[in-house]
Short mmCIF file of N, CA, C and O in Angstrom, two decimals:
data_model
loop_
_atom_site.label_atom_id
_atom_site.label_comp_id
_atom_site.label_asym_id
_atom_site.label_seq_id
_atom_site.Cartn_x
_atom_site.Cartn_y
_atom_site.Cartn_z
N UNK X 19 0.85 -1.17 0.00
CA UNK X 19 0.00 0.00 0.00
C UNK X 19 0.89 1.23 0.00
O UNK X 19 1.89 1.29 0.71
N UNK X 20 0.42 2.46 -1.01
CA UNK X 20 1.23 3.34 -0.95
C UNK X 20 0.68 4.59 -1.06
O UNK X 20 -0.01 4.60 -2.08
N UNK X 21 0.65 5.95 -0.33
CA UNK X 21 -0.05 7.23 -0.71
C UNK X 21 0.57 7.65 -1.82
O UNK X 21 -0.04 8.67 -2.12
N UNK X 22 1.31 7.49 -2.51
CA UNK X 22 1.95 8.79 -3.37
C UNK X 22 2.20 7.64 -4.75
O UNK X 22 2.28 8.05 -5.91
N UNK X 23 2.30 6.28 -4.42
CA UNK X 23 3.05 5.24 -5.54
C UNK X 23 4.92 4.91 -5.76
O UNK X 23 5.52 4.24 -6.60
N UNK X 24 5.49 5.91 -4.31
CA UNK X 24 6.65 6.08 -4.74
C UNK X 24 7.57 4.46 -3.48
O UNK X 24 8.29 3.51 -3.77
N UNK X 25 7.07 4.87 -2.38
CA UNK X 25 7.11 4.03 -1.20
C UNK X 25 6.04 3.15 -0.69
O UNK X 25 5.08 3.71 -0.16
N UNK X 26 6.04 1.65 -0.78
CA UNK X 26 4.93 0.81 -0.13
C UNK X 26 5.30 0.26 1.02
O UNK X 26 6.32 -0.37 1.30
N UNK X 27 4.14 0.65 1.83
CA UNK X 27 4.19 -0.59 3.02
C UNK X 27 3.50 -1.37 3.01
O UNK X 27 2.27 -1.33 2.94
N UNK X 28 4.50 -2.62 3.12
CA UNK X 28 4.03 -3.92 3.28
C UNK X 28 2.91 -4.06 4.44
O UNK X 28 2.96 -3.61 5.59
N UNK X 29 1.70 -4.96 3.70
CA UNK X 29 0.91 -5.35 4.79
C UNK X 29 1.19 -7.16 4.97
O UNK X 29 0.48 -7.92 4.31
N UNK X 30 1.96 -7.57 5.65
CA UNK X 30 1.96 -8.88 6.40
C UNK X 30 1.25 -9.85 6.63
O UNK X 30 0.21 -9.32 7.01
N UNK X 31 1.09 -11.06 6.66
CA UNK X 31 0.05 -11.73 7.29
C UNK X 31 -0.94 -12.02 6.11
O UNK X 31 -2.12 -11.95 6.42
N UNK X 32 -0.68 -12.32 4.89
CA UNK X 32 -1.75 -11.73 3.54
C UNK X 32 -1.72 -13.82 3.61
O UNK X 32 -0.75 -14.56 3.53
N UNK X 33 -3.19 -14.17 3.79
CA UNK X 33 -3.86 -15.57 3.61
C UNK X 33 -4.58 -15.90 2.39
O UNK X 33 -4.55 -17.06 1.98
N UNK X 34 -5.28 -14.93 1.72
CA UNK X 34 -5.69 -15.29 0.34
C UNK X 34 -5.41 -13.52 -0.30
O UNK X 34 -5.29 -12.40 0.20
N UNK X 35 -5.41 -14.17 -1.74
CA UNK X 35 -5.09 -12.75 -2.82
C UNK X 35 -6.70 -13.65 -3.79
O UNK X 35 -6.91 -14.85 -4.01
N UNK X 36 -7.60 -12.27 -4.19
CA UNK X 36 -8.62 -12.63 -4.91
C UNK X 36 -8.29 -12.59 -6.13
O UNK X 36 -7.28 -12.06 -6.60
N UNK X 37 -9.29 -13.27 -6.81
CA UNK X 37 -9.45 -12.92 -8.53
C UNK X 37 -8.71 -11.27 -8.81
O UNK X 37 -8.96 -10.24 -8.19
N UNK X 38 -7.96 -11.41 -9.69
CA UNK X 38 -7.23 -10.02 -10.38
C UNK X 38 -7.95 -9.64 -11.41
O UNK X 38 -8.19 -10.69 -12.00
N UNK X 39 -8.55 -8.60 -12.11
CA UNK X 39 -8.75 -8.57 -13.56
C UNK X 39 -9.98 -7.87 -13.27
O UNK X 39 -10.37 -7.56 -12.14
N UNK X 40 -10.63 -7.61 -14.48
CA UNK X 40 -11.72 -7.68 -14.63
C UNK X 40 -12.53 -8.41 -16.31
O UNK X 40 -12.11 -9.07 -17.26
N UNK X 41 -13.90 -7.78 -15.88
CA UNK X 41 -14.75 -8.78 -17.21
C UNK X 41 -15.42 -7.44 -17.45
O UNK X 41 -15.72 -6.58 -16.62
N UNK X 42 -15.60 -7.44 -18.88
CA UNK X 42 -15.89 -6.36 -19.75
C UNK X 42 -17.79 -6.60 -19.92
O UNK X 42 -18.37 -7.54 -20.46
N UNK X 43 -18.51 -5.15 -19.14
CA UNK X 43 -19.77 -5.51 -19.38
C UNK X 43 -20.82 -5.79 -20.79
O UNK X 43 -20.98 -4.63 -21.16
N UNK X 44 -21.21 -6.22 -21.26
CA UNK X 44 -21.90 -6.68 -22.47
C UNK X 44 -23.08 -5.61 -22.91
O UNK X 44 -24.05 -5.39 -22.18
N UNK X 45 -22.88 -5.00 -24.14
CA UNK X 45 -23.49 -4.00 -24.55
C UNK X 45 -24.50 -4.74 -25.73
O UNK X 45 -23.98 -5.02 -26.81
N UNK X 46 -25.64 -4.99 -25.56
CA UNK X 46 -26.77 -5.13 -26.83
C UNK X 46 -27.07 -4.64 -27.35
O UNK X 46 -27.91 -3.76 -27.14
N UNK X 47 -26.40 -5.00 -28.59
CA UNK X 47 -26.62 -4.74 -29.76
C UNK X 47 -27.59 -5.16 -30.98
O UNK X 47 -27.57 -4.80 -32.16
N UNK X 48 -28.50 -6.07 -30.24
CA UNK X 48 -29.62 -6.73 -31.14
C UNK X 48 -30.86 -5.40 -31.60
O UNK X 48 -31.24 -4.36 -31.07
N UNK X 49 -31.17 -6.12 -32.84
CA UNK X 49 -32.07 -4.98 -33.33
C UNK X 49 -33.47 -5.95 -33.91
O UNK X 49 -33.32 -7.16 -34.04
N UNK X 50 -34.47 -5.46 -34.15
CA UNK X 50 -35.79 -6.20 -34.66
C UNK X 50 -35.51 -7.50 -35.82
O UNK X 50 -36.31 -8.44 -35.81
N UNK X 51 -34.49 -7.51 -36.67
CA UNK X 51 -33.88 -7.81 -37.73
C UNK X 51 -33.29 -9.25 -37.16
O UNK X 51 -33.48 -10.27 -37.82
N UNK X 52 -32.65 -9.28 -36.05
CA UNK X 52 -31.99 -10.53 -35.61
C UNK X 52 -32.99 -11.47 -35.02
O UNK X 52 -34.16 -11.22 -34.70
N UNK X 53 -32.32 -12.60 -34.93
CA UNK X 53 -33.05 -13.87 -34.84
C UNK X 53 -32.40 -14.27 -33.11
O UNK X 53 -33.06 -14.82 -32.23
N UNK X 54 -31.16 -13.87 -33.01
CA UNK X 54 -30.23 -14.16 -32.24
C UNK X 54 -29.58 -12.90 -31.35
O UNK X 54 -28.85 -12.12 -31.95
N UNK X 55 -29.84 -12.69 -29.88
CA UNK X 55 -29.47 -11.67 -29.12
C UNK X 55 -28.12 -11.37 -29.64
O UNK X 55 -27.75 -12.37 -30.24
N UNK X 56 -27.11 -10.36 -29.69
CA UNK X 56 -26.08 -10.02 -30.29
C UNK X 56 -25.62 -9.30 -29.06
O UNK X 56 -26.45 -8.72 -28.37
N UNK X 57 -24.39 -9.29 -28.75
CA UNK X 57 -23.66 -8.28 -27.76
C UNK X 57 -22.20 -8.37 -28.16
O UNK X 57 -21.69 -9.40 -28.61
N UNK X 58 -21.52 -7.14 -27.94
CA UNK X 58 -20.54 -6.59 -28.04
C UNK X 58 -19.74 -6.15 -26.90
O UNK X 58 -20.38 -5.50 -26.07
N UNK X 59 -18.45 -6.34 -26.65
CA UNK X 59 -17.86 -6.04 -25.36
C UNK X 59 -17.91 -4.80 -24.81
O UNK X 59 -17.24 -4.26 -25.69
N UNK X 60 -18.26 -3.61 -23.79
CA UNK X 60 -18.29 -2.77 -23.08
C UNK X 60 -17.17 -2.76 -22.08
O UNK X 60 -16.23 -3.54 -21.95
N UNK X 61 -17.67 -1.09 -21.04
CA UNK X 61 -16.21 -1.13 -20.17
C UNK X 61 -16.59 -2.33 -19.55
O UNK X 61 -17.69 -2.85 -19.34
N UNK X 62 -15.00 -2.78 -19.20
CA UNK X 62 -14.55 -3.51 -17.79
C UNK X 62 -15.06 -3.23 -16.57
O UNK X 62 -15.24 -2.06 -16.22
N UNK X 63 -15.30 -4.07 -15.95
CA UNK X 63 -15.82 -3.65 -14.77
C UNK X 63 -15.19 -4.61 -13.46
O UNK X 63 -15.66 -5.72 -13.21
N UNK X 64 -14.09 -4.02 -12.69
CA UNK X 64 -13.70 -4.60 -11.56
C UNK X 64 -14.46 -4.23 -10.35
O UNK X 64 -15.05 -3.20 -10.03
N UNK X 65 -14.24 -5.50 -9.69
CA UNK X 65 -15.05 -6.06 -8.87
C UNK X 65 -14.14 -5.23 -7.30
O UNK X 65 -13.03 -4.73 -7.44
N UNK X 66 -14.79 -5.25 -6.08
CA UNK X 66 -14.11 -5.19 -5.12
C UNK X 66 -13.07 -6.27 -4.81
O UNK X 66 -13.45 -7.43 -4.95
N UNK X 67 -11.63 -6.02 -4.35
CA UNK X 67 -10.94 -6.93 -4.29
C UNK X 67 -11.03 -7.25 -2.64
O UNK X 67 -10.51 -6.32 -2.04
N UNK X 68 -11.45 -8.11 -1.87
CA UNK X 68 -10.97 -8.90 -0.71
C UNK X 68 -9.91 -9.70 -0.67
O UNK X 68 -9.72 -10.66 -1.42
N UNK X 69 -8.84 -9.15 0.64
CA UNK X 69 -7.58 -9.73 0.73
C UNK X 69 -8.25 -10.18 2.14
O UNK X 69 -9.13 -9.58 2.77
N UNK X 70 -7.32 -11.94 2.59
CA UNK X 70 -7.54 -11.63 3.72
C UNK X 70 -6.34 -12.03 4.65
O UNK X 70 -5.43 -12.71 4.16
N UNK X 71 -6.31 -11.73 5.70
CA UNK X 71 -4.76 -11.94 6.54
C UNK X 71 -4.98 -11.88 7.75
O UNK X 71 -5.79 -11.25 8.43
N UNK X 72 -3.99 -12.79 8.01
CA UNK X 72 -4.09 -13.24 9.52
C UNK X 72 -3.48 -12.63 10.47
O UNK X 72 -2.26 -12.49 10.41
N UNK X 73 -4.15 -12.19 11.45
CA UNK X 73 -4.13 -10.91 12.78
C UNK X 73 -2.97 -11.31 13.39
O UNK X 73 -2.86 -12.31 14.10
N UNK X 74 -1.67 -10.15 12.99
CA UNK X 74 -0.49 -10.47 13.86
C UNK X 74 -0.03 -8.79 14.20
O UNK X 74 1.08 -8.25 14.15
N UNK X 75 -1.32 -8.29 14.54
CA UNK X 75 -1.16 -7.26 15.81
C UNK X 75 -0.68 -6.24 14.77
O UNK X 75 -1.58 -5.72 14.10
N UNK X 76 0.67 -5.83 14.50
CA UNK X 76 1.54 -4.53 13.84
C UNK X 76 0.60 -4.66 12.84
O UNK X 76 0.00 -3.60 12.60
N UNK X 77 0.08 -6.20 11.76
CA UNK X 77 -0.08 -6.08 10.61
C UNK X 77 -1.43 -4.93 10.59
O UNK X 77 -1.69 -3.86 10.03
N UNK X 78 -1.93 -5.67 11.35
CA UNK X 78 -3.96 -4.60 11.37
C UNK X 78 -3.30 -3.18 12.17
O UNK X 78 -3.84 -2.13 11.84
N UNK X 79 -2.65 -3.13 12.76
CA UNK X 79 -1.90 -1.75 12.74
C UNK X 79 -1.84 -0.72 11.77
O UNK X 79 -2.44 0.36 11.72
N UNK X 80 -0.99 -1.25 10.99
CA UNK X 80 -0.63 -1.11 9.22
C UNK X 80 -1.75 -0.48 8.64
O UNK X 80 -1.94 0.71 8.40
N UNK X 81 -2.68 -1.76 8.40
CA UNK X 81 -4.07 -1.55 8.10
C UNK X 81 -4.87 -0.50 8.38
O UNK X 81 -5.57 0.28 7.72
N UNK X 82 -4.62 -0.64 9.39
CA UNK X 82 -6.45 0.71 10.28
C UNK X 82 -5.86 2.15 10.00
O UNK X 82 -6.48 3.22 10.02
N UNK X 83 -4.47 1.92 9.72
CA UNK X 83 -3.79 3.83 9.00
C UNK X 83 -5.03 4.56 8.77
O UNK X 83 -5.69 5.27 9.53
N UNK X 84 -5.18 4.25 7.62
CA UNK X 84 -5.85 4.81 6.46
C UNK X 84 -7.70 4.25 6.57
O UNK X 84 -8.57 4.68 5.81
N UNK X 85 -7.97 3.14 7.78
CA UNK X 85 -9.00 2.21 7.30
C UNK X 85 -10.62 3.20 6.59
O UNK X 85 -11.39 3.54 7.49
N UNK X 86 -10.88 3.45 5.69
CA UNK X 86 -12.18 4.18 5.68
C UNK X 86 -12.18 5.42 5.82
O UNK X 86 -13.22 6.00 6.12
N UNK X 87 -10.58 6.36 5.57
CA UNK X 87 -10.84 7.45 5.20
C UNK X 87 -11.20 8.08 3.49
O UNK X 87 -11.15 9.26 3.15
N UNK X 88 -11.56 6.93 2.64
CA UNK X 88 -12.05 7.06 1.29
C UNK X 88 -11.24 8.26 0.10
O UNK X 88 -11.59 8.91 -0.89
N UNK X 89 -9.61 8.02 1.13
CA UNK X 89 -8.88 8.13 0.16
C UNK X 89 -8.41 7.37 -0.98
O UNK X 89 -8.54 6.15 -0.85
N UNK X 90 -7.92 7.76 -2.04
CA UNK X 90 -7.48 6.65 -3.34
C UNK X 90 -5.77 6.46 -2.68
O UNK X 90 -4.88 7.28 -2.49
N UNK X 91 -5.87 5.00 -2.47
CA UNK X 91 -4.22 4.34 -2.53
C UNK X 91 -3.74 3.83 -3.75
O UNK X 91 -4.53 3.55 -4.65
N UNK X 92 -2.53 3.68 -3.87
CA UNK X 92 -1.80 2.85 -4.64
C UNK X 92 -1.69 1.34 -3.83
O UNK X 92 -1.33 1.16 -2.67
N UNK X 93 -2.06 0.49 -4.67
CA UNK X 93 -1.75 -0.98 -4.04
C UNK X 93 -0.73 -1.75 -5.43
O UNK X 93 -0.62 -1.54 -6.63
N UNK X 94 -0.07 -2.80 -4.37
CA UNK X 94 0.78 -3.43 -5.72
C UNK X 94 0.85 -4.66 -5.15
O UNK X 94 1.32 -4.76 -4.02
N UNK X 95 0.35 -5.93 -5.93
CA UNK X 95 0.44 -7.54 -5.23
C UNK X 95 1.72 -7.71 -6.20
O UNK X 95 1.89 -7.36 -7.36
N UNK X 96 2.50 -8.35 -5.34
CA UNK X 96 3.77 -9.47 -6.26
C UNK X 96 3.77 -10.56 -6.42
O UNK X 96 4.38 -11.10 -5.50
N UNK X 97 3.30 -11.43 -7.30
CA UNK X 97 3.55 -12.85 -7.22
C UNK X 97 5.20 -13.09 -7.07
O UNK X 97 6.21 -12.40 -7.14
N UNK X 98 4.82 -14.61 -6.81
CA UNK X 98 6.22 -15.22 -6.36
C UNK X 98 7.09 -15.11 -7.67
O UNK X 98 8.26 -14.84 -7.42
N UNK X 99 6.83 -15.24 -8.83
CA UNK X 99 8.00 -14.78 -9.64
C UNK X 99 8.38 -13.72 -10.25
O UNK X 99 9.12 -13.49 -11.20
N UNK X 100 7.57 -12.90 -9.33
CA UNK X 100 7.86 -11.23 -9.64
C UNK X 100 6.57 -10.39 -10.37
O UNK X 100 6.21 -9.24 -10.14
N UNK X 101 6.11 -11.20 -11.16
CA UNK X 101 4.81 -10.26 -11.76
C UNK X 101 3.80 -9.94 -10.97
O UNK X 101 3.25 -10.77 -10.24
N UNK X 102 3.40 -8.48 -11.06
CA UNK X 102 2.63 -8.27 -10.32
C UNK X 102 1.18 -7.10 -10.81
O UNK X 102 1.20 -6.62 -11.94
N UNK X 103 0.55 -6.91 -10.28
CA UNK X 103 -0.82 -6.44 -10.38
C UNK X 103 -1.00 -4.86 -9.52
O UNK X 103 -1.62 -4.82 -8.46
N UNK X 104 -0.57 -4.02 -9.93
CA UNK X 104 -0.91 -2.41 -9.19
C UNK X 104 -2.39 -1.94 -9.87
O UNK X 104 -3.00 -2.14 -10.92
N UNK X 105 -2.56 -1.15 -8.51
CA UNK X 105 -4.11 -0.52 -8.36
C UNK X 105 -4.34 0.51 -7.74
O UNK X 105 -3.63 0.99 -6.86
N UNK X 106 -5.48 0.98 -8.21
CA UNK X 106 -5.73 2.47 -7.34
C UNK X 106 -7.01 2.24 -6.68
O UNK X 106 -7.88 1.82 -7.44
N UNK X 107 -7.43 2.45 -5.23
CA UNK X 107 -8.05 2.65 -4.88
C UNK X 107 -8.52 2.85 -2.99
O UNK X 107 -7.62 2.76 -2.15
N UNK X 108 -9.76 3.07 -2.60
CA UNK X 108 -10.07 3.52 -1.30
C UNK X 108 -10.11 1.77 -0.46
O UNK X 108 -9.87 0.71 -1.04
N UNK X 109 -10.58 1.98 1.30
CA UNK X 109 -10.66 0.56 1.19
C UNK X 109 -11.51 0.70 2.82
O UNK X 109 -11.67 1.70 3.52
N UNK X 110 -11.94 -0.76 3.08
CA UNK X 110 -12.10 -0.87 4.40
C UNK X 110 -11.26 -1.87 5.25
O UNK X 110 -10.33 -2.51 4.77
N UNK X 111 -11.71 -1.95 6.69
CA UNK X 111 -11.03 -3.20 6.90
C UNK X 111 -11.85 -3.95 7.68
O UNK X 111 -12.52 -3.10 8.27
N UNK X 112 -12.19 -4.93 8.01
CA UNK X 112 -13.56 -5.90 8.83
C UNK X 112 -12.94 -6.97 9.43
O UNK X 112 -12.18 -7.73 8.83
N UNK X 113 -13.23 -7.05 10.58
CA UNK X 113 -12.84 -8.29 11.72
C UNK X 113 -13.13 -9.41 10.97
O UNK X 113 -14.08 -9.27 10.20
N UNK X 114 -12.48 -10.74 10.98
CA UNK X 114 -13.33 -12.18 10.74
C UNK X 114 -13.97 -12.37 12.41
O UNK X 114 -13.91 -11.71 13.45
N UNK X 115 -14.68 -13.81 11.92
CA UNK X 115 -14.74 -14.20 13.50
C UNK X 115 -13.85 -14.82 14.16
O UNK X 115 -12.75 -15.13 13.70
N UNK X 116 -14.33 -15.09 15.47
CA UNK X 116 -13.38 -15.51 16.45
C UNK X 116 -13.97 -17.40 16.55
O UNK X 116 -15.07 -17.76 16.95
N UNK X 117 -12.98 -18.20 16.10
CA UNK X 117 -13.23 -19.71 16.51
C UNK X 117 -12.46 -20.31 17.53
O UNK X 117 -11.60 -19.61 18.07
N UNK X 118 -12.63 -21.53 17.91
CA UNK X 118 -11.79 -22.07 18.94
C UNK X 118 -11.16 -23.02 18.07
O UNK X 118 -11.77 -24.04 17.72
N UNK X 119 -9.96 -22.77 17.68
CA UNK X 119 -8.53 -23.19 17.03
C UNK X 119 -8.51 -22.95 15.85
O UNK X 119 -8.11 -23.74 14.99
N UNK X 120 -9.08 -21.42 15.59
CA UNK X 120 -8.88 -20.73 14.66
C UNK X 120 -8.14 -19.10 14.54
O UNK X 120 -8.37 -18.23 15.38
N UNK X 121 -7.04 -18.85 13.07
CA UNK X 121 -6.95 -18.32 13.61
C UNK X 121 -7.62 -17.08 13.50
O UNK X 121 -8.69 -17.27 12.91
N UNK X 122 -7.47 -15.93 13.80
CA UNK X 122 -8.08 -14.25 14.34
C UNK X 122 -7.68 -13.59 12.92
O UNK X 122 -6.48 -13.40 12.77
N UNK X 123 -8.53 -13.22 11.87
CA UNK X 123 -8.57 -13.32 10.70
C UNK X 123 -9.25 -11.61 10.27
O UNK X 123 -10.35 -11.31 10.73
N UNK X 124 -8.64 -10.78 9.55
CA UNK X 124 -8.95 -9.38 8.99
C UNK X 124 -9.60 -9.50 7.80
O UNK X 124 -9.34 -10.65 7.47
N UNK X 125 -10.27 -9.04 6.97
CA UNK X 125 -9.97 -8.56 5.64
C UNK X 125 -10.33 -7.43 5.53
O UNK X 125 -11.12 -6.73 6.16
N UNK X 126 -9.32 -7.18 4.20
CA UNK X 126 -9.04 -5.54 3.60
C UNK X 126 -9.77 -5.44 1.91
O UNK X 126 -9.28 -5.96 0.90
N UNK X 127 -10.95 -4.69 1.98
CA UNK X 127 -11.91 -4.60 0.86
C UNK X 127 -11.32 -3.27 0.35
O UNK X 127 -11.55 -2.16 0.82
N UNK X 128 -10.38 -3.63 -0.87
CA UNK X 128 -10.77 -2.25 -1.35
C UNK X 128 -11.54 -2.22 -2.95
O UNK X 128 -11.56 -3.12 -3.79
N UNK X 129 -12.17 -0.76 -3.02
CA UNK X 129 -12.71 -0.68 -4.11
C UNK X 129 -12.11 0.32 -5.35
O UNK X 129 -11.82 1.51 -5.39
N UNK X 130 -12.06 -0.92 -6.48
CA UNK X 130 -11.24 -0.02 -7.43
C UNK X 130 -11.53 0.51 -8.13
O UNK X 130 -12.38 0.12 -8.93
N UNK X 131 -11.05 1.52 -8.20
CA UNK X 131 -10.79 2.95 -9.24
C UNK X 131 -10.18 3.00 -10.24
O UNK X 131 -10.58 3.58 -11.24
N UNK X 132 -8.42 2.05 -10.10
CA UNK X 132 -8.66 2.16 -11.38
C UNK X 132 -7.03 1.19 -11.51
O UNK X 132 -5.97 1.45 -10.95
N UNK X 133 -7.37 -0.02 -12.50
CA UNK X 133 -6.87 -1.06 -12.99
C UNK X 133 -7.69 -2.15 -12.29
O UNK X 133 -8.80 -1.92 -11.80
N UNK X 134 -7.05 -3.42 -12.26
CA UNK X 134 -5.42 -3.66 -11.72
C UNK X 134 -4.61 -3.80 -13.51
O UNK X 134 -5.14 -4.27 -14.52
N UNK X 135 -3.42 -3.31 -13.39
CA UNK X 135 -2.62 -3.56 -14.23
C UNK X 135 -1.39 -4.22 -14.13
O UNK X 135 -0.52 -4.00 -13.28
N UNK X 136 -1.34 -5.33 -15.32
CA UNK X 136 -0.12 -6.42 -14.88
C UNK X 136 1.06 -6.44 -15.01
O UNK X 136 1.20 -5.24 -15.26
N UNK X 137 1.82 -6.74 -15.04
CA UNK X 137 3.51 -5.98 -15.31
C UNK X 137 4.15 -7.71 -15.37
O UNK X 137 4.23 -8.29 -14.29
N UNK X 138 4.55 -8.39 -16.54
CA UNK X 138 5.10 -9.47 -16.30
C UNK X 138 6.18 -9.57 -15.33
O UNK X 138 6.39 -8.58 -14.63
N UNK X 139 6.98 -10.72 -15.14
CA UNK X 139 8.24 -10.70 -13.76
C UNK X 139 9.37 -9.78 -14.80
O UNK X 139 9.89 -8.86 -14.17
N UNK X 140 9.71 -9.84 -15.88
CA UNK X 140 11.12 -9.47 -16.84
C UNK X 140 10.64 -8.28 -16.56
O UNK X 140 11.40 -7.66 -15.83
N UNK X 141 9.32 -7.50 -16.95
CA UNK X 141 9.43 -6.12 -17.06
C UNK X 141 8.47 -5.67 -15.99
O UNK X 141 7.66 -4.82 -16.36
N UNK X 142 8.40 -6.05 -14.79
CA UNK X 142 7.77 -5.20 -13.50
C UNK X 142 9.62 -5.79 -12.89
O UNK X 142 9.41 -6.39 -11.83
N UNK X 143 10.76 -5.80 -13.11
CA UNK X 143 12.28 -6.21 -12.41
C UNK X 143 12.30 -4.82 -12.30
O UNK X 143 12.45 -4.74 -11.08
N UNK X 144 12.25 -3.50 -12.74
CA UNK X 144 12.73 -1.94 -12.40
C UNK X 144 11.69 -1.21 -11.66
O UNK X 144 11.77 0.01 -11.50
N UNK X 145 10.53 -2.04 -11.12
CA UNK X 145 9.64 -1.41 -10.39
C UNK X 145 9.98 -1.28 -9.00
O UNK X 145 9.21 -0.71 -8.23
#
């Protein structure tokens, strides 16, 4: 997570990374003439991303900075061989529940504004 895009802090403790991407909404295009509904691709439309991570105190620290002041962040996931997925957007953060021999579980919803965009591992190496 980053205010400016220049410096990120790591948020820790990260247990699942969601679906990346988005799906382009479907514009109809059928007219009296067709036999067969017709559609054409429209904008993209990303979804809220839910991360979720496991409560090790500093990490939800980290977290609650910013939690729901509905500023736009910079976010950037790295996969393990370097490619990764940056994004812009606001976010929340929500308790999981509490189980008995489970563990104490956050997630961080944010909603995007704007990407995610992918950067393979060769050319996200100067990021």
């Amino acid at each position: 997570m980053s205010v400016d895009g220049t410096k990120f802090d790591e948020i820790g403790g990260i247990k699942t990374v969601p679906d990346m991407g988005s799906d382009p909404e479907n514009i109809d295009v059928t007219d009296l003439s067709d036999t067969k509904k017709k559609s054409v691709p429209g904008i993209e439309n990303t979804s809220t991303l839910a991360f979720t991570f496991v409560y090790k105190g500093s990490n939800f620290a980290t977290a609650l900075t910013h939690n729901g002041d509905n500023k736009q962040y910079k976010w950037k996931v790295t996969y393990p061989d370097g490619m990764t997925a940056s994004f812009t957007g606001s976010y929340t953060v929500k308790m999981g529940n509490v189980a008995v021999n489970g563990a104490l579980e956050y997630t961080i919803s944010i909603i995007v504004s704007d990407g995610p965009d992918f950067a393979t591992a060769s050319s996200s190496a100067g990021a």
